[in-house]
Coordinates of C-alpha atoms in Angstrom, one line a residue:
M13 CA -36.1 5.6 18.6
A14 CA -32.4 5.5 19.1
T15 CA -30.5 8.9 19.2
F16 CA -28.5 9.4 16.0
T17 CA -24.4 10.0 17.3
K18 CA -22.2 8.8 14.5
R19 CA -19.6 11.2 13.8
R20 CA -16.1 10.9 12.0
S21 CA -13.5 12.8 9.6
M22 CA -12.1 11.8 6.6
D23 CA -8.7 13.3 5.5
F24 CA -7.9 13.4 1.9
P25 CA -5.2 14.6 -0.8
R26 CA -5.8 18.1 -1.7
R27 CA -3.4 18.1 -4.6
V28 CA -2.7 15.1 -7.4
E29 CA -0.2 15.7 -9.9
L30 CA 0.3 12.6 -12.5
G31 CA 1.6 12.1 -15.5
H32 CA 5.0 12.7 -17.9
D33 CA 7.5 14.5 -16.0
A34 CA 5.0 15.9 -13.2
I35 CA 7.6 16.0 -10.9
D36 CA 8.7 19.7 -12.7
R37 CA 5.6 21.0 -10.8
V38 CA 6.9 20.3 -7.2
A39 CA 7.7 23.8 -6.4
E40 CA 4.5 25.1 -7.9
V41 CA 2.4 22.4 -6.0
C42 CA 3.9 23.3 -2.5
K43 CA 3.4 27.3 -3.2
D44 CA -0.5 26.6 -4.3
L45 CA -0.6 24.5 -1.2
H46 CA 0.5 27.4 0.8
F47 CA 3.6 25.7 2.5
G48 CA 6.2 27.6 4.4
K49 CA 9.1 28.5 3.4
S50 CA 11.1 25.5 4.8
G51 CA 10.9 22.1 4.0
L52 CA 12.3 18.4 4.7
I53 CA 13.2 15.9 2.0
V54 CA 12.9 12.3 3.1
T55 CA 14.5 9.9 0.8
G56 CA 17.0 7.3 0.4
A57 CA 20.6 6.9 -1.6
D58 CA 18.9 5.5 -4.4
T59 CA 15.6 7.5 -4.6
F60 CA 17.8 10.2 -4.5
K61 CA 19.2 9.9 -7.5
A62 CA 15.7 8.7 -9.0
A63 CA 14.0 11.8 -8.3
G64 CA 15.6 13.3 -4.7
K65 CA 18.2 15.6 -6.3
K66 CA 16.1 16.7 -8.9
T67 CA 13.3 17.7 -6.4
E68 CA 16.1 19.2 -4.2
D69 CA 17.3 21.6 -7.3
L70 CA 13.5 22.5 -8.1
M71 CA 13.0 23.3 -4.5
S72 CA 16.2 25.2 -3.5
E73 CA 14.8 27.9 -6.0
R74 CA 12.1 28.8 -3.7
Y75 CA 12.6 27.1 -0.3
S76 CA 14.9 26.3 2.3
V77 CA 15.0 22.7 2.2
L78 CA 17.2 20.3 4.0
T79 CA 17.3 16.4 2.6
V80 CA 17.7 13.5 5.2
F81 CA 18.6 10.0 4.1
T82 CA 16.7 7.3 5.9
G83 CA 16.2 3.4 5.3
N84 CA 13.3 1.2 6.5
A85 CA 10.2 2.6 8.4
T86 CA 11.4 1.9 11.8
M87 CA 10.8 3.5 15.2
D88 CA 14.3 4.6 15.4
N89 CA 14.7 6.0 11.6
L90 CA 11.5 7.7 12.3
G91 CA 13.1 9.1 15.3
D92 CA 15.9 10.4 13.2
V93 CA 13.2 12.4 10.5
E94 CA 11.3 13.8 13.4
T95 CA 14.8 15.4 14.8
A96 CA 15.8 16.6 11.3
A97 CA 12.5 18.1 11.0
K98 CA 12.3 20.0 14.1
E99 CA 16.0 21.0 13.9
H100 CA 15.6 22.3 10.2
K101 CA 12.1 24.0 11.7
A102 CA 10.6 22.6 8.5
A103 CA 7.1 23.5 7.6
F104 CA 6.6 20.6 5.5
L105 CA 7.7 17.4 4.5
L106 CA 8.8 16.0 0.7
A107 CA 8.6 11.9 1.0
V108 CA 10.7 11.1 -2.0
G109 CA 10.9 7.2 -2.3
G110 CA 9.1 4.0 -2.1
G111 CA 6.7 2.6 0.7
S112 CA 9.1 3.0 3.7
K113 CA 10.3 7.1 3.2
I114 CA 6.3 7.6 2.4
D115 CA 5.5 5.8 5.6
L116 CA 8.1 7.6 7.5
S117 CA 7.0 10.8 6.5
K118 CA 3.3 10.0 7.5
M119 CA 4.1 9.3 10.6
A120 CA 6.4 12.3 10.9
A121 CA 4.0 14.7 9.6
K122 CA 1.4 13.0 12.2
N123 CA 3.5 13.5 15.1
L124 CA 4.9 16.7 14.3
G125 CA 1.1 18.0 12.8
L126 CA 3.0 19.0 9.2
P127 CA 1.7 18.6 6.0
F128 CA 3.8 16.5 3.5
V129 CA 3.7 15.2 -0.3
S130 CA 4.0 11.9 -1.6
I131 CA 6.4 11.7 -4.4
P132 CA 6.9 8.0 -4.9
T133 CA 9.8 6.4 -7.4
S134 CA 8.2 3.2 -7.4
V135 CA 4.4 2.0 -6.7
A136 CA 4.3 -1.3 -4.9
H137 CA 1.7 -1.0 -3.1
D138 CA -1.1 1.1 -2.5
G139 CA 0.2 3.1 0.4
I140 CA 1.0 6.6 -1.6
A141 CA -2.3 8.1 -0.7
S142 CA -3.8 6.1 1.9
D143 CA -3.7 7.6 5.9
R144 CA -1.6 4.3 6.9
A145 CA 1.6 3.3 7.6
S146 CA 3.5 0.3 8.1
L147 CA 6.0 0.1 10.5
K148 CA 8.9 -2.3 11.0
L149 CA 8.6 -3.7 14.7
E150 CA 10.3 -6.6 16.5
N151 CA 7.3 -8.9 16.2
G152 CA 7.3 -8.2 12.1
S153 CA 5.0 -5.1 10.4
Q154 CA 2.4 -3.2 11.8
S155 CA -0.2 -1.2 10.2
V156 CA -0.7 2.0 11.7
N157 CA -3.1 5.3 11.9
A158 CA -1.1 8.2 10.1
V159 CA -2.2 11.3 7.9
S160 CA -2.9 11.0 4.4
P161 CA -0.7 13.1 1.8
T162 CA -1.7 16.8 1.7
G163 CA -0.2 16.4 -2.0
I164 CA 0.9 13.7 -4.5
I165 CA 3.4 13.7 -7.2
A166 CA 3.5 10.8 -9.3
D167 CA 5.7 11.0 -12.1
T168 CA 5.2 8.2 -14.5
T169 CA 8.9 9.1 -16.1
V170 CA 10.6 8.2 -12.5
I171 CA 8.3 5.2 -11.8
N172 CA 8.9 3.5 -15.5
D173 CA 12.5 3.6 -14.4
A174 CA 12.1 1.8 -11.6
P175 CA 12.3 -2.1 -11.7
F176 CA 9.1 -3.8 -13.1
R177 CA 8.5 -5.8 -10.3
Y178 CA 7.6 -3.0 -7.8
L179 CA 4.5 -2.0 -10.2
A180 CA 3.5 -5.6 -10.8
A181 CA 3.6 -5.9 -6.7
G182 CA 1.4 -2.6 -6.5
C183 CA -1.0 -4.2 -9.1
A184 CA -1.1 -7.4 -7.1
D185 CA -1.5 -5.5 -3.8
V186 CA -4.5 -3.9 -5.3
I187 CA -6.3 -6.8 -6.7
S188 CA -6.1 -8.5 -3.4
N189 CA -8.7 -5.8 -2.6
L190 CA -11.1 -8.3 -3.7
T191 CA -10.7 -10.7 -0.7
A192 CA -10.2 -7.9 1.5
L193 CA -14.0 -6.7 0.5
E194 CA -15.2 -10.5 0.8
D195 CA -13.9 -10.8 4.5
W196 CA -15.4 -7.3 5.1
E197 CA -18.7 -8.4 4.0
F198 CA -18.2 -11.9 5.8
A199 CA -17.5 -10.0 9.0
N200 CA -20.6 -8.0 8.5
R201 CA -23.3 -11.1 7.7
I202 CA -21.5 -13.0 10.8
R203 CA -20.6 -10.3 13.4
G204 CA -22.5 -7.3 12.4
E205 CA -19.5 -5.3 11.5
E206 CA -20.4 -1.7 9.7
V207 CA -19.2 -1.8 6.2
S208 CA -18.6 1.3 4.1
S209 CA -20.4 1.1 0.9
S210 CA -18.3 4.0 -0.4
A211 CA -15.2 2.8 0.1
T212 CA -16.0 -0.4 -0.9
I213 CA -17.0 0.7 -4.3
I214 CA -14.0 3.0 -4.7
S215 CA -12.0 -0.2 -3.4
E216 CA -13.6 -2.8 -5.9
Y217 CA -13.4 0.0 -8.7
A218 CA -9.5 0.0 -8.3
A219 CA -9.0 -3.9 -8.1
K220 CA -11.2 -4.5 -11.3
E221 CA -9.8 -1.6 -13.3
I222 CA -6.2 -3.3 -12.8
I223 CA -7.5 -6.6 -14.0
A224 CA -9.1 -4.9 -16.8
N225 CA -6.1 -3.6 -17.8
S226 CA -3.8 -6.4 -16.8
R227 CA -2.8 -7.4 -20.4
S228 CA -1.6 -4.0 -21.3
I229 CA 0.4 -3.6 -18.0
R230 CA 4.1 -4.1 -19.4
P231 CA 7.6 -3.7 -18.8
G232 CA 9.3 -0.4 -20.2
L233 CA 5.8 1.1 -20.8
E234 CA 5.1 4.5 -19.2
E235 CA 1.5 4.3 -20.0
S236 CA 1.2 1.3 -17.8
V237 CA 2.1 3.1 -15.0
W238 CA -0.3 5.7 -16.2
L239 CA -3.1 2.6 -16.0
V240 CA -1.8 1.6 -12.7
L241 CA -1.5 5.1 -10.7
K242 CA -5.5 6.2 -10.5
P243 CA -6.3 2.6 -9.2
I244 CA -3.3 2.8 -6.8
I245 CA -4.5 6.1 -5.7
A246 CA -8.1 4.8 -5.4
S247 CA -7.1 2.1 -3.4
G248 CA -5.6 4.3 -1.0
I249 CA -8.5 6.9 -0.6
S250 CA -10.9 4.0 -0.1
M251 CA -8.9 3.6 3.4
C252 CA -9.3 7.2 4.2
I253 CA -13.0 7.2 3.6
A254 CA -13.2 4.1 5.6
G255 CA -11.1 4.9 8.6
S256 CA -9.6 2.0 8.6
S257 CA -7.4 -0.4 6.2
R258 CA -10.7 -2.9 5.7
P259 CA -11.1 -2.3 2.3
T260 CA -7.7 -3.1 1.2
S261 CA -6.8 -5.6 4.0
G262 CA -8.0 -8.9 4.8
S263 CA -7.0 -12.4 5.5
E264 CA -4.6 -12.1 2.1
H265 CA -2.6 -9.6 4.3
M266 CA -2.6 -11.3 7.3
F267 CA -1.0 -14.2 5.3
S268 CA 1.4 -11.8 4.0
H269 CA 2.4 -10.4 7.8
A270 CA 2.8 -14.2 8.6
L271 CA 5.4 -14.7 5.7
D272 CA 7.6 -11.6 6.9
V273 CA 7.6 -13.6 10.4
I274 CA 8.6 -16.8 9.0
K275 CA 11.3 -15.3 6.5
P276 CA 11.6 -11.7 6.4
D277 CA 12.3 -9.6 3.3
T278 CA 11.9 -12.5 0.9
A279 CA 9.3 -11.0 -1.3
L280 CA 7.7 -7.8 -1.5
H281 CA 4.7 -7.1 0.2
G282 CA 2.1 -6.8 -2.7
E283 CA 3.6 -9.9 -4.2
Q284 CA 2.7 -11.7 -1.0
C285 CA -0.7 -10.2 -0.9
G286 CA -1.7 -11.2 -4.4
V287 CA -0.5 -15.1 -3.9
G288 CA -2.8 -14.7 -0.6
S289 CA -5.5 -13.4 -2.1
I290 CA -5.6 -16.3 -4.6
M291 CA -5.9 -19.1 -1.8
M292 CA -8.3 -16.6 0.4
M293 CA -10.9 -16.3 -2.7
K294 CA -10.8 -19.8 -2.8
L295 CA -11.9 -20.3 0.7
H296 CA -14.7 -18.0 -0.1
G297 CA -16.0 -19.7 -3.0
G298 CA -15.1 -17.1 -5.2
N299 CA -13.5 -16.5 -8.7
W300 CA -9.7 -17.3 -7.7
E301 CA -8.7 -18.2 -11.2
R302 CA -9.4 -14.7 -12.2
I303 CA -7.3 -13.2 -9.8
K304 CA -4.4 -16.0 -10.5
S305 CA -5.0 -15.2 -14.3
A306 CA -4.2 -11.5 -13.8
L307 CA -1.7 -11.9 -11.6
R308 CA 0.3 -14.0 -14.5
E309 CA -0.6 -11.6 -17.3
I310 CA 0.8 -8.8 -15.3
G311 CA 3.7 -10.8 -14.2
A312 CA 3.4 -11.1 -10.5
P313 CA 4.2 -14.3 -8.7
T314 CA 1.7 -17.0 -8.4
T315 CA 3.4 -19.7 -6.7
A316 CA 5.4 -20.1 -3.6
K317 CA 8.4 -21.1 -5.8
E318 CA 8.3 -17.7 -7.8
L319 CA 7.8 -16.0 -4.3
G320 CA 11.0 -17.7 -2.7
F321 CA 9.2 -19.7 -0.3
T322 CA 9.1 -23.7 0.0
D323 CA 5.6 -25.3 0.4
E324 CA 6.1 -25.7 3.9
E325 CA 6.6 -22.3 4.7
I326 CA 3.5 -21.5 2.8
I327 CA 1.4 -24.0 4.6
E328 CA 2.9 -22.5 8.1
A329 CA 2.0 -18.9 7.1
L330 CA -1.4 -19.8 6.3
V331 CA -1.8 -21.7 9.7
M332 CA -0.2 -18.5 11.2
A333 CA -2.4 -16.0 9.8
K334 CA -5.2 -15.9 11.9
G335 CA -3.0 -14.8 14.5
M336 CA -1.3 -11.6 12.8
R337 CA -4.5 -9.7 13.7
E338 CA -6.8 -10.7 16.3
D339 CA -8.8 -7.7 16.2
R340 CA -10.0 -8.7 12.4
F341 CA -12.5 -10.9 11.6
T342 CA -12.2 -12.8 8.0
I343 CA -12.7 -15.8 6.1
L344 CA -10.3 -17.7 8.8
G345 CA -13.0 -17.5 11.6
D346 CA -12.1 -17.5 14.8
R347 CA -9.4 -20.5 15.0
G348 CA -7.9 -20.1 11.8
L349 CA -6.8 -22.7 9.4
T350 CA -5.6 -26.3 10.3
R351 CA -2.3 -27.5 8.8
E352 CA -4.5 -30.1 6.7
A353 CA -6.9 -27.3 5.3
A354 CA -3.9 -25.1 4.2
E355 CA -2.4 -27.5 2.6
K356 CA -5.3 -28.7 1.0
V357 CA -6.2 -25.0 -0.2
A358 CA -2.7 -24.2 -1.3
R359 CA -2.6 -27.6 -3.9
F360 CA -5.9 -27.4 -4.9
T361 CA -4.7 -23.3 -6.3
G362 CA -1.3 -24.5 -7.5
V363 CA 0.2 -22.3 -5.1
I364 CA 2.2 -25.2 -3.7

């Protein structure tokens, strides 16, 4: 009998505050988590107005805080955040903003050995709770290992004030878990890749919960944010359990990364993954119509035109997708799609 040698660690958020005016408890959360007295607030110009200023005011009553303004999740900006944290002798980080501010804080927290709290001002994807970060490199975005937040403060009032497009994109990102899970199971059948049943269950729950509530997710309704937050956080936690992005990222994400290379900053990540999921589920022989219907009900894009891409760009991205992550086996197989196959699936599903 073979000797059992499996071992791994899992890093989870310790404290989660959700709901109306949740940000009011930021100082209390930091106290309960036994943080030191000096903290760095990582934010941007717009997100500072949305929640950064309030966070700064609330924290200043009990802590020595420095606010650093930054932009996209690039290596240069990561260096600036780390330098500011060192100079301020920060004992913790508060990420106030969207995906880029949270990703930068995740990486800085990992590199500096500090705890951080995720305070999203929008939820355009499931990264607010995960231990993965997306960095913008010269050859496009790359998912890297980071750390999960020590705490999460998701204020439904703040998030509801953000453009609804971001919330819809976050929903699309979580719905696309369905094709990521199909890809994972496919890799298990064909390559023998190990699948985490617990991570699968949580990821699937998150996607199905969004679909079940798709008719209730509407612009301007704070309750819609409430319905979305728990599945989005659960989706992020599924990655912490798996120790990778496998339960939430498959061929649909590879398609999205290809679009980023072809025409950067055209659509949101979650929007692209949602459209990719429609086509990848068709390749799997699954219920792609359910995915497309849920995206339409929420108000997320389902076509090339709605994404802002031409038909040819969608086809090109499908052909390129396999090369975006050579290490990840999906329904795209070893060679990817031919141009003819790509056009066929895009036209059949009505994406082009």
